[in-house]
Short mmCIF file of C-alpha atoms and ligand atoms in Angstrom, two decimals:
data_model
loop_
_atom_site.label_atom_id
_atom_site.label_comp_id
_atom_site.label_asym_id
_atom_site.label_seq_id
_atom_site.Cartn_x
_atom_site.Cartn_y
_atom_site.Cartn_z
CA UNK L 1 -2.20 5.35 -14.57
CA UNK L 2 -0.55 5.73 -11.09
CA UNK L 3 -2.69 6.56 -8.50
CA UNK L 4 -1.31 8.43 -5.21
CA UNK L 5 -3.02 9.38 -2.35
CA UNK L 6 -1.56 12.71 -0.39
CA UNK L 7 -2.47 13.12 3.16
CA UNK L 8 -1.49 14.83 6.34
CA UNK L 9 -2.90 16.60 9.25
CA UNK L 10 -4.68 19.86 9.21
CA UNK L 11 -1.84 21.93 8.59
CA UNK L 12 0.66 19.69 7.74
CA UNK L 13 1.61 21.02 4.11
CA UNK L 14 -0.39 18.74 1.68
CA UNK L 15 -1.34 22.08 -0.53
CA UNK L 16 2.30 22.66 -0.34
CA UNK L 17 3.17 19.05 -1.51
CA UNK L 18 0.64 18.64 -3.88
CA UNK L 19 1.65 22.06 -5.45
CA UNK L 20 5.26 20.91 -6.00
CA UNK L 21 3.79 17.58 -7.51
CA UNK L 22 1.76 19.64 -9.75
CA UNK L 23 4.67 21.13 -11.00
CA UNK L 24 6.35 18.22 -11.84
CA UNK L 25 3.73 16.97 -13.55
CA UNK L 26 1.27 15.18 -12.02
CA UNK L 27 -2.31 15.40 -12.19
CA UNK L 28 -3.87 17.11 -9.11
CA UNK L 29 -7.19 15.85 -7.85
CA UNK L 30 -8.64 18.11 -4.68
CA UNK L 31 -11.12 16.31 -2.99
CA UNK L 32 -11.96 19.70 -0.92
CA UNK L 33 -12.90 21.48 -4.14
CA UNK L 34 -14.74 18.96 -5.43
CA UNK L 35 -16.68 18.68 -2.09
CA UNK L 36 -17.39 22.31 -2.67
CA UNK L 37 -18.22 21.43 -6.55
CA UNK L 38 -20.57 18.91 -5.85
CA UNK L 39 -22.83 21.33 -3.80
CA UNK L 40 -22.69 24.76 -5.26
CA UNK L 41 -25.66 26.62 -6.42
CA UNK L 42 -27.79 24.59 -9.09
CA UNK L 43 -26.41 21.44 -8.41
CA UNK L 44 -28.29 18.31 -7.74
CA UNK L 45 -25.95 17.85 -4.38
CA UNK L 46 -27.36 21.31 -3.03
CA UNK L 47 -30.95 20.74 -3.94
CA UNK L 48 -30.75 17.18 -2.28
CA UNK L 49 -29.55 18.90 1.19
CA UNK L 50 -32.37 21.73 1.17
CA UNK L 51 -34.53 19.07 0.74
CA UNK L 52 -33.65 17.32 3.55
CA UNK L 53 -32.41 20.32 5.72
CA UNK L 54 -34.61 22.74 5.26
CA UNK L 55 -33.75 25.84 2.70
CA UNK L 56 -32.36 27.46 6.07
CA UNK L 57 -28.92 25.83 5.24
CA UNK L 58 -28.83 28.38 2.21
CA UNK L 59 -27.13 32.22 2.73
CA UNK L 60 -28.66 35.34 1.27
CA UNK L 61 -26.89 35.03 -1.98
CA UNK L 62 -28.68 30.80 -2.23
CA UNK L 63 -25.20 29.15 -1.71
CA UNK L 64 -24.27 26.82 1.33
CA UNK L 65 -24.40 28.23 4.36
CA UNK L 66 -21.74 25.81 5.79
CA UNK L 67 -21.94 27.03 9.53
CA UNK L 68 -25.38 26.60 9.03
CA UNK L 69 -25.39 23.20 7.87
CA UNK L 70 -22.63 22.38 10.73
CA UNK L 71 -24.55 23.40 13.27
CA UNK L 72 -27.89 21.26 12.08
CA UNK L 73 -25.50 17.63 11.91
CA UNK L 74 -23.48 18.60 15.07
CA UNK L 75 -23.75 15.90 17.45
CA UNK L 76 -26.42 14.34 15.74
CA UNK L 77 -25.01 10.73 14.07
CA UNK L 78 -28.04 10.32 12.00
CA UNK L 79 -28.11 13.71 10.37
CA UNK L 80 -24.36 13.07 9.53
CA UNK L 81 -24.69 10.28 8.03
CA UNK L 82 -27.49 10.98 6.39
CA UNK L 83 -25.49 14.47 5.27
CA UNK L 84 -22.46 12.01 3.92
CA UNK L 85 -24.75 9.52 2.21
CA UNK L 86 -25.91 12.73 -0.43
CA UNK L 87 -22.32 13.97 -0.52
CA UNK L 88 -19.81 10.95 -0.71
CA UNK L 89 -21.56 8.96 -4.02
CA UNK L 90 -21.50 12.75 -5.84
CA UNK L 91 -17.90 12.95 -4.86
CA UNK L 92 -17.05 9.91 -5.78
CA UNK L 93 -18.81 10.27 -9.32
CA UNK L 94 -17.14 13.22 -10.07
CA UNK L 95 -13.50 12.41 -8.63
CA UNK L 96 -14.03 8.37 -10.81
CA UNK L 97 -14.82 11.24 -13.79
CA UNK L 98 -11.61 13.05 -13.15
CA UNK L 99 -9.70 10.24 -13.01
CA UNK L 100 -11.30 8.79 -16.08
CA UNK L 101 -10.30 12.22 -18.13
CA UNK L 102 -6.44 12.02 -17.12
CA UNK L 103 -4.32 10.67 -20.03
CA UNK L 104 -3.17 7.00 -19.31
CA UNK L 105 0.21 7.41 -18.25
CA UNK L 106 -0.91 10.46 -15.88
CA UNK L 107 0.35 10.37 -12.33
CA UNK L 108 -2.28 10.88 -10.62
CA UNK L 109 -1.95 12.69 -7.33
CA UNK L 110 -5.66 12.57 -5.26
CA UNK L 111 -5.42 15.10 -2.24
CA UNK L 112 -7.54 14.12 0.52
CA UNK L 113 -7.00 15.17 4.07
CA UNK L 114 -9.75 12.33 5.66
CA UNK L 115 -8.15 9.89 3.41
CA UNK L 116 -7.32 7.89 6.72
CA UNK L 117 -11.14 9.11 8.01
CA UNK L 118 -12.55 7.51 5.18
CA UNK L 119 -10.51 4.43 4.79
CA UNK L 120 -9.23 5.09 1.17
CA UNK L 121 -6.02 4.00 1.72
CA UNK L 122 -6.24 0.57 -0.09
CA UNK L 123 -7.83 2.20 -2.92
CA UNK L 124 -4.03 3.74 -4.00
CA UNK L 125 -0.85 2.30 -5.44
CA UNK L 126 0.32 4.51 -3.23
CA UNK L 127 0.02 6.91 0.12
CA UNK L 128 2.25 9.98 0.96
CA UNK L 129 1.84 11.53 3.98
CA UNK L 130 2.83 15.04 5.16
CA UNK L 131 3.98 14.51 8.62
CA UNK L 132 4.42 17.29 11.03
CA UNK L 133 4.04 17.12 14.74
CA UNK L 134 1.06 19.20 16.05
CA UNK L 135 2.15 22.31 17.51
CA UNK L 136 4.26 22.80 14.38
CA UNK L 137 0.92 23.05 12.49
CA UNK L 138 -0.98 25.13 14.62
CA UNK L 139 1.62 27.92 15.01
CA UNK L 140 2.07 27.57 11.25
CA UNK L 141 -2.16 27.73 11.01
CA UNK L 142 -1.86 30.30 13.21
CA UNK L 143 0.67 32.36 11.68
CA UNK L 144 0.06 31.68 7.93
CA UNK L 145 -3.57 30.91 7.48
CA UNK L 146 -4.81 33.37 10.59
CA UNK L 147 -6.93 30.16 12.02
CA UNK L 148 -7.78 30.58 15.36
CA UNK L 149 -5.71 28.84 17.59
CA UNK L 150 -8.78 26.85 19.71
CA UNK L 151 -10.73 26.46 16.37
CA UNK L 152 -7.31 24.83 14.90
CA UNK L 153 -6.29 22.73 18.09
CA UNK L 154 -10.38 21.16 17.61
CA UNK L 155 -10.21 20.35 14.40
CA UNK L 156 -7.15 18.47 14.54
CA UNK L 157 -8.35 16.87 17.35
CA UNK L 158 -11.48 15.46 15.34
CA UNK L 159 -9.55 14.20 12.79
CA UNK L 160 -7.26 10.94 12.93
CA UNK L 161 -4.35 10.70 15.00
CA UNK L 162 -0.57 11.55 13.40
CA UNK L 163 -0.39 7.44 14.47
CA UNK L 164 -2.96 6.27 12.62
CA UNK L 165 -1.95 8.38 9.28
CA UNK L 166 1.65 7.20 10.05
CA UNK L 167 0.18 3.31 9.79
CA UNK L 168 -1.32 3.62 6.27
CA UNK L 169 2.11 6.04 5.08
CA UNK L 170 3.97 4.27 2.58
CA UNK L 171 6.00 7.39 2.07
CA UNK L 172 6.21 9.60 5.34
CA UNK L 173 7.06 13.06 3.93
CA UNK L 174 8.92 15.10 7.31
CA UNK L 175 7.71 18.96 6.31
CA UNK L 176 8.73 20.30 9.96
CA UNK L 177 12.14 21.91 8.38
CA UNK L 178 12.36 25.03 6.55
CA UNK L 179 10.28 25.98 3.75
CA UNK L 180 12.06 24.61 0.43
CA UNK L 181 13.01 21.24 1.83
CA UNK L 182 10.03 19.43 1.95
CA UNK L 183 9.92 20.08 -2.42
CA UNK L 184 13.34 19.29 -2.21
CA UNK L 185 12.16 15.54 -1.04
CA UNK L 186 8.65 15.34 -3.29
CA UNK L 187 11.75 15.87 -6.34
CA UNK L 188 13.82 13.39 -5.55
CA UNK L 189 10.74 10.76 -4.61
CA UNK L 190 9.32 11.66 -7.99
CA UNK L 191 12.33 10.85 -10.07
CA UNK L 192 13.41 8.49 -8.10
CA UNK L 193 10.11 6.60 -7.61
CA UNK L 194 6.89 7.86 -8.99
CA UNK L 195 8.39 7.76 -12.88
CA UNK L 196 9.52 4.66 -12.59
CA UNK L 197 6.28 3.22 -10.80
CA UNK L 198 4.29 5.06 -13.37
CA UNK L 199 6.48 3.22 -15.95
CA UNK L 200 6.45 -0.10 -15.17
CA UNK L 201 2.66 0.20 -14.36
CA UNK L 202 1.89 0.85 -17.66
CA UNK L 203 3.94 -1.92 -19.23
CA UNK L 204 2.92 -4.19 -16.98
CA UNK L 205 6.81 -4.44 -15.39
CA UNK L 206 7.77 -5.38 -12.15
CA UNK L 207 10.61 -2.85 -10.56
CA UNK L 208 14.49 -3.82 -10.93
CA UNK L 209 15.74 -6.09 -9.34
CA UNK L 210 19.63 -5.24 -7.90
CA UNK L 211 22.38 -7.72 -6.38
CA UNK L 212 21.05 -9.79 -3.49
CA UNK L 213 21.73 -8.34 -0.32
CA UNK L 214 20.35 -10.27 3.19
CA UNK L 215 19.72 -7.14 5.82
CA UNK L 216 19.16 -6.70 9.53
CA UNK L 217 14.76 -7.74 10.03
CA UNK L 218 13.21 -4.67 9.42
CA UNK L 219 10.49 -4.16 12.46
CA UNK L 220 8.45 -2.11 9.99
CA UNK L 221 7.98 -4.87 7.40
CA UNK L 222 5.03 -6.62 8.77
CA UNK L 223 3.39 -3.47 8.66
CA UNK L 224 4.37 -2.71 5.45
CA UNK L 225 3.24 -6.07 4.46
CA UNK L 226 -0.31 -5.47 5.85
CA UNK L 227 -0.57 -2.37 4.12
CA UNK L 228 0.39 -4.52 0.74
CA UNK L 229 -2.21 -6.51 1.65
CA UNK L 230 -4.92 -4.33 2.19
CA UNK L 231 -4.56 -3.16 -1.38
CA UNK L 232 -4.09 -6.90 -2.51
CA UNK L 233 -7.37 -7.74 -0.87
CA UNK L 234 -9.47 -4.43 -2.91
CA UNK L 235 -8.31 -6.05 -6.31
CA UNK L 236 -8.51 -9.33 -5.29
CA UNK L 237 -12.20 -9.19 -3.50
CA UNK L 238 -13.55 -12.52 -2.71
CA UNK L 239 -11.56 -14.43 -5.48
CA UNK L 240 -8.75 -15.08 -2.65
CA UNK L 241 -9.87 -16.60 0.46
CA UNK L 242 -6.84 -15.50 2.52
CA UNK L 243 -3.78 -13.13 1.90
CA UNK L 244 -0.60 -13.78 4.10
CA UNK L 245 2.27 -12.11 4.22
CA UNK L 246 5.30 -15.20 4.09
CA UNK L 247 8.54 -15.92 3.12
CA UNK L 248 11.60 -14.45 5.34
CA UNK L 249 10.36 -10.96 6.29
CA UNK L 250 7.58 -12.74 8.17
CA UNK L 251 9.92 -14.61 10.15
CA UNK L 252 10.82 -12.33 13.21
CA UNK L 253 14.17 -11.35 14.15
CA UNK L 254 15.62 -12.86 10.96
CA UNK L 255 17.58 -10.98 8.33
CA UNK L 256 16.77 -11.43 4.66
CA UNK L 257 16.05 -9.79 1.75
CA UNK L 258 14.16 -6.52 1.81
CA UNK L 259 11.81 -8.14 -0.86
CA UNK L 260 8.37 -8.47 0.75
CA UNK L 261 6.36 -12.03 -0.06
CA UNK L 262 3.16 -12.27 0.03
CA UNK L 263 0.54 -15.33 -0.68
CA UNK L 264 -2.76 -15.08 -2.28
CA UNK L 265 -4.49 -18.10 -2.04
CA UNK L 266 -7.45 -18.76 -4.39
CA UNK L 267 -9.74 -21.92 -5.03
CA UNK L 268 -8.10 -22.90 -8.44
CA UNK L 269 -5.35 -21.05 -11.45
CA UNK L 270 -8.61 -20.45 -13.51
CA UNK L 271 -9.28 -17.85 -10.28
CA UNK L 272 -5.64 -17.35 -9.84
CA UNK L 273 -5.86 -16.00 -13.87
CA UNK L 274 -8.74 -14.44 -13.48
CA UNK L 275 -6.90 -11.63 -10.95
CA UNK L 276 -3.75 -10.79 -13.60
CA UNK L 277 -5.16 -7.57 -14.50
CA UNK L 278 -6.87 -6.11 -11.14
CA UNK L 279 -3.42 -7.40 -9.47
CA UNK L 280 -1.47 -5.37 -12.34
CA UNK L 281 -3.33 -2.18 -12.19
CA UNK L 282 -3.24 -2.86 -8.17
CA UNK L 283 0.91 -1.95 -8.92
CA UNK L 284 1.53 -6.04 -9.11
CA UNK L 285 2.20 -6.79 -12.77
CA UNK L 286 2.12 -10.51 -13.26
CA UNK L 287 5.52 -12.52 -14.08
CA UNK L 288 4.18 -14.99 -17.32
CA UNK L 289 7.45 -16.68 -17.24
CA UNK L 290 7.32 -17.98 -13.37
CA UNK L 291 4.12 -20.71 -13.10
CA UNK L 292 5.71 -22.84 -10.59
CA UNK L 293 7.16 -23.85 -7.69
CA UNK L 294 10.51 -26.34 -7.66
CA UNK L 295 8.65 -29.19 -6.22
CA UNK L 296 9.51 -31.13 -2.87
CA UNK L 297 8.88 -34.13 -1.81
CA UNK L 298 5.05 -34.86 -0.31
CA UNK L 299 3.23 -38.14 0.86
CA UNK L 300 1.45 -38.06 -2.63
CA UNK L 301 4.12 -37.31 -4.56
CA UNK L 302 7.62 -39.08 -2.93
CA UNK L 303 10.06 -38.44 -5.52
CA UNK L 304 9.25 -34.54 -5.47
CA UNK L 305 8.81 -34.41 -9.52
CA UNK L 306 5.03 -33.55 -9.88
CA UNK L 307 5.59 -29.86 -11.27
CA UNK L 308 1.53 -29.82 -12.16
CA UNK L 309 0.93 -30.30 -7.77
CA UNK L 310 3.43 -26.95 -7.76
CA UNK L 311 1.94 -24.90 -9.93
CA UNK L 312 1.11 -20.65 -9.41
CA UNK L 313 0.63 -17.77 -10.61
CA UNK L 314 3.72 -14.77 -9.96
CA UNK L 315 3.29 -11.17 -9.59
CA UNK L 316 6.05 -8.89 -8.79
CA UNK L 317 5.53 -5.29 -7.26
CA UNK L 318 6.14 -2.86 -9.61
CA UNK L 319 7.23 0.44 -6.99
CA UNK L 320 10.70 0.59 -7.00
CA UNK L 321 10.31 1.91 -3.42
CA UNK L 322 9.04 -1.14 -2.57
CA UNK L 323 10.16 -4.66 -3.58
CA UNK L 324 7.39 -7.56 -3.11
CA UNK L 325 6.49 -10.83 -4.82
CA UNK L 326 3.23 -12.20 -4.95
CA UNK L 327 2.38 -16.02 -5.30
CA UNK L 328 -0.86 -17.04 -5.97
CA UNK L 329 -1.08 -20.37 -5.01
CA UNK L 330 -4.49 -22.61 -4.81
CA UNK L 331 -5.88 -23.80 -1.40
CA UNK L 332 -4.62 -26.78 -0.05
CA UNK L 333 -1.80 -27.19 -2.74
CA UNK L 334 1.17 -28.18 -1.37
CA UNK L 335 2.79 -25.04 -2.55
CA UNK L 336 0.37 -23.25 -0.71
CA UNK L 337 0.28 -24.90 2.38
CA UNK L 338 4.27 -25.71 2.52
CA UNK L 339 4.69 -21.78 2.16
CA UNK L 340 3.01 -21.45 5.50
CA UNK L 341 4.17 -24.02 7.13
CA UNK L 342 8.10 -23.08 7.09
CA UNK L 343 7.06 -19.80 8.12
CA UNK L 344 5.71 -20.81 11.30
CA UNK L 345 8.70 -23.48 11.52
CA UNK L 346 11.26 -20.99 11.60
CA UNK L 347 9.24 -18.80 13.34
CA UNK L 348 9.00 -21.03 16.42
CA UNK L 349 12.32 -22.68 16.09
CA UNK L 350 15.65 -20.88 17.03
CA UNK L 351 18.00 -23.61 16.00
CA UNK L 352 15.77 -24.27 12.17
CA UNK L 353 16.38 -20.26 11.54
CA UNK L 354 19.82 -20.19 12.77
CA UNK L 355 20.56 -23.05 10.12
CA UNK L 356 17.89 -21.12 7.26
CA UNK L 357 20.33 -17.81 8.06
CA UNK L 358 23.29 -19.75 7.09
CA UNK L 359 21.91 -20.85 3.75
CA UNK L 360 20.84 -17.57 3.33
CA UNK L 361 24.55 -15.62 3.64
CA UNK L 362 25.79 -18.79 1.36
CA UNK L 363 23.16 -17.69 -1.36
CA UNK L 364 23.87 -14.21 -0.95
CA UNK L 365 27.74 -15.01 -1.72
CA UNK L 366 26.92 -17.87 -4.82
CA UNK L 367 24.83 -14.49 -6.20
CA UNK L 368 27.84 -12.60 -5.30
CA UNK L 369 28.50 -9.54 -8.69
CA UNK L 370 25.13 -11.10 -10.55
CA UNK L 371 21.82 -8.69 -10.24
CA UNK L 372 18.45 -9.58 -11.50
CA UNK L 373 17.42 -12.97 -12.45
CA UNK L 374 20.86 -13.86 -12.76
CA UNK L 375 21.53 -13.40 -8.91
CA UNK L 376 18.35 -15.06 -7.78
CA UNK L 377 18.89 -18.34 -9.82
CA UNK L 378 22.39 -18.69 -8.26
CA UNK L 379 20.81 -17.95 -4.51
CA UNK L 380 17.72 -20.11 -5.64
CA UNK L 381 20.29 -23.06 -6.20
CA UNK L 382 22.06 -22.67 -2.81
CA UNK L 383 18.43 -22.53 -0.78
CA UNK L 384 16.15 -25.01 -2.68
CA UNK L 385 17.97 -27.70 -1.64
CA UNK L 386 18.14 -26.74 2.18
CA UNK L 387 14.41 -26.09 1.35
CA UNK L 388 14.00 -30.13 0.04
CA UNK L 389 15.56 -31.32 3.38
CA UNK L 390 13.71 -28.51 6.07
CA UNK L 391 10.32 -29.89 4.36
CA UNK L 392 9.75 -32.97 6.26
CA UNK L 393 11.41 -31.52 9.23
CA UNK L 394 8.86 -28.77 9.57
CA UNK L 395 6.10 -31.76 8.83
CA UNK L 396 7.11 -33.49 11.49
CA UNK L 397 7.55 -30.11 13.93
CA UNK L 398 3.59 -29.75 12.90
CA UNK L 399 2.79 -33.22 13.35
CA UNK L 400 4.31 -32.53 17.06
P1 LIG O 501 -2.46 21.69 4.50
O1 LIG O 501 -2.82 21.82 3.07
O2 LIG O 501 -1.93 20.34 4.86
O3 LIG O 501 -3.53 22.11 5.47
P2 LIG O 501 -0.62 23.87 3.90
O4 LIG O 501 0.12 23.35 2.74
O5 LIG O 501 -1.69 24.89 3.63
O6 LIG O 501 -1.22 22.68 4.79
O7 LIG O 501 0.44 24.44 4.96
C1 LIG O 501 -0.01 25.13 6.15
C2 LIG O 501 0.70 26.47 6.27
O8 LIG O 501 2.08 26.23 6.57
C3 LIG O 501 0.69 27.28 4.97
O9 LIG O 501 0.52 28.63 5.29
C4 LIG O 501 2.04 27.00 4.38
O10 LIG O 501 2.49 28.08 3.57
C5 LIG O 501 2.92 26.84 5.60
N1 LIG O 501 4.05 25.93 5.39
C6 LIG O 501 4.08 24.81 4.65
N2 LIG O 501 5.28 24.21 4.75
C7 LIG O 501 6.02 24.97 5.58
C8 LIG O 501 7.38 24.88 6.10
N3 LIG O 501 8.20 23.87 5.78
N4 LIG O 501 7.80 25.85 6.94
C9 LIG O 501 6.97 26.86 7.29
N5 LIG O 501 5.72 27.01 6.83
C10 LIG O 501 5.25 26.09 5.99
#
């Protein structure tokens, strides 16, 4: 099951969105309506608040008086969170239930507007957001919805910033043009994206894998990478003891792949093993036929042929929006540690990744016409050896 989280500002067209996903296909889970669910009349959720309220939160007819309620928790902290600790565990019981009742190869679409609020984020394979700028929603509120304009303005203003929504986004969906285009976009991403993801989710398949092609550095790709690794650390929990986002896209200023990598690093393989399937249904589906590094030369092991010292685990990202590898590697290995190492290297030294770049444009060429596995065995062939040499050379930058 593919799980996406839809978000956006008051506003912003998430019923719109999640309307046109519906159609499509996906599996719609409101997380207003079941906030409304979990406290209608007769419901555990509604008896819990009167008891702790007072029945003067109840309207004539004995359902929620919502203004009522508002007014009793407004500006207090404790009465909030004392309000959220008898509604968030019922909505999350009943939204785990939904989920549980969609068929396996559902994609399911959860539509949450304090998704950001509430720090779900991780919790997703992955996060659209409905972007609009601000006074686009209110005159739309406004206009559409008859919300008054003050009421609308302090709402949005109590919510998270367009920023903050914007830094958890892995798909930013613009809905500030005419009505019609914004489905236009959720069609194309669902063909294009969220069937294939959904795919290769379920048979455990990490996304295709085209020619290699070495582009411009990407300023949004440590920030993509943290949002990887967010969701890395939620399946991961404390069987890794650090998560860092390596290989050339962490290098700044130097063009590469657009294939994030990212390093899990765990106390031993039985550990690394132990996270296949969290990792897989995390949208990481483990590689069986990568377990190792090529090795290099180290002070224990001169001649560089110890495979056992290189060994990992390999997870590939399954999104064919976004391409990522994922090496779990035990502490203090030298696979582990040399991983790190050459980032920092070439981070630090102009005249190392001016060198690295060259080997890199020479592997893209040797993988020239080949795609897949094909094309990164021939640019493997070209770099490994560059890699043997810049070893010691980056030991001896660390030793100072
Ligand atoms: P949200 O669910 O994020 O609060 P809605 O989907 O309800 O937002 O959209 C807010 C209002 O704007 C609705 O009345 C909707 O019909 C209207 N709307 C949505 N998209 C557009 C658009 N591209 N152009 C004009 N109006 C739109």
């Amino acid at each position: 099951m593919l799980r996406i989280g839809l978000t956006g500002g008051m506003g912003a067209g998430k019923s719109t969105v999640a309307l046109a996903l519906a159609d499509l296909g996906a599996v719609i889970i409101d997380s207003d309506l079941i906030a409304r669910e979990v406290v209608a009349p007769g419901t555990e959720g509604l008896a819990a608040l009167v008891e702790v309220f007072g029945a003067d939160i109840l309207a004539a007819d004995g359902s929620l008086d919502r203004p009522a309620l508002a007014a009793k928790v407004f500006g207090d902290d404790a009465a909030r969170a004392k309000l959220n600790s008898i509604t968030h565990p019922l909505v999350g019981k009943r939204t785990a239930e939904l989920i549980a009742a969609a068929p396996p190869e559902s994609i399911v679409v959860q539509d949450i507007p304090l998704l950001v609020e509430n720090g779900l984020a991780p919790l997703m394979n992955l996060v659209l957001v409905v972007d609009v700028d601000i006074e686009t929603r209110i005159h739309r509120l406004v206009e559409f919805r008859g919300v008054d304009e003050a009421d609308a303005r302090a709402r949005i203003a109590a919510q998270a910033t367009d920023e903050q929504r914007r830094a958890v986004a892995d798909v930013l969906l613009d809905n500030s043009g005419a009505p019609g285009e914004v489905e236009a976009e959720v069609h194309r991403l669902w063909t294009e994206r969220l069937v294939p993801f959904e795919q290769n989710l379920r048979t455990g398949t990490s996304a295709r894998r085209g020619a290699i092609r070495i582009v411009p550095p990407d300023p949004d790709w440590p920030a993509e990478a943290q949002r990887l690794i967010a969701r890395l650390w939620i399946a991961c929990g404390t069987t890794a003891s650090r998560i860092d986002h390596i290989g050339s896209t962490a290098v700044p200023g130097l063009p590469a792949e657009d294939v994030l990598d990212l390093q899990i690093t765990v106390a031993d393989l039985a550990a690394a093993d132990s996270l296949r399937d969290a990792l897989g249904a995390a949208g990481f589906p483990c590689r069986p036929d990568i377990t190792q590094d090529d090795p290099k030369p180290t002070s224990q092991d001169p001649a560089g042929i110890d495979t056992a010292l290189w060994s990992k685990r390999f997870h590939q990202s399954a999104d064919p929006g976004r391409l990522a590898n994922v090496h779990v590697r035990v502490a203090g290995s030298p696979g582990q540690r040399y991983t790190l190492l050459i980032r920092d290297w070439l981070s630090a030294d102009t005249d190392a990744r001016a060198e690295y770049l060259a080997v890199k444009r020479a592997g893209e060429a040797a993988a020239a016409g080949l795609t897949g596995v094909a094309a990164t065995s021939a640019y493997q062939k070209v770099e490994e050896p560059w890699f043997a040499t810049a070893y010691p050379r980056a030991l001896a930058w660390q030793t100072g």
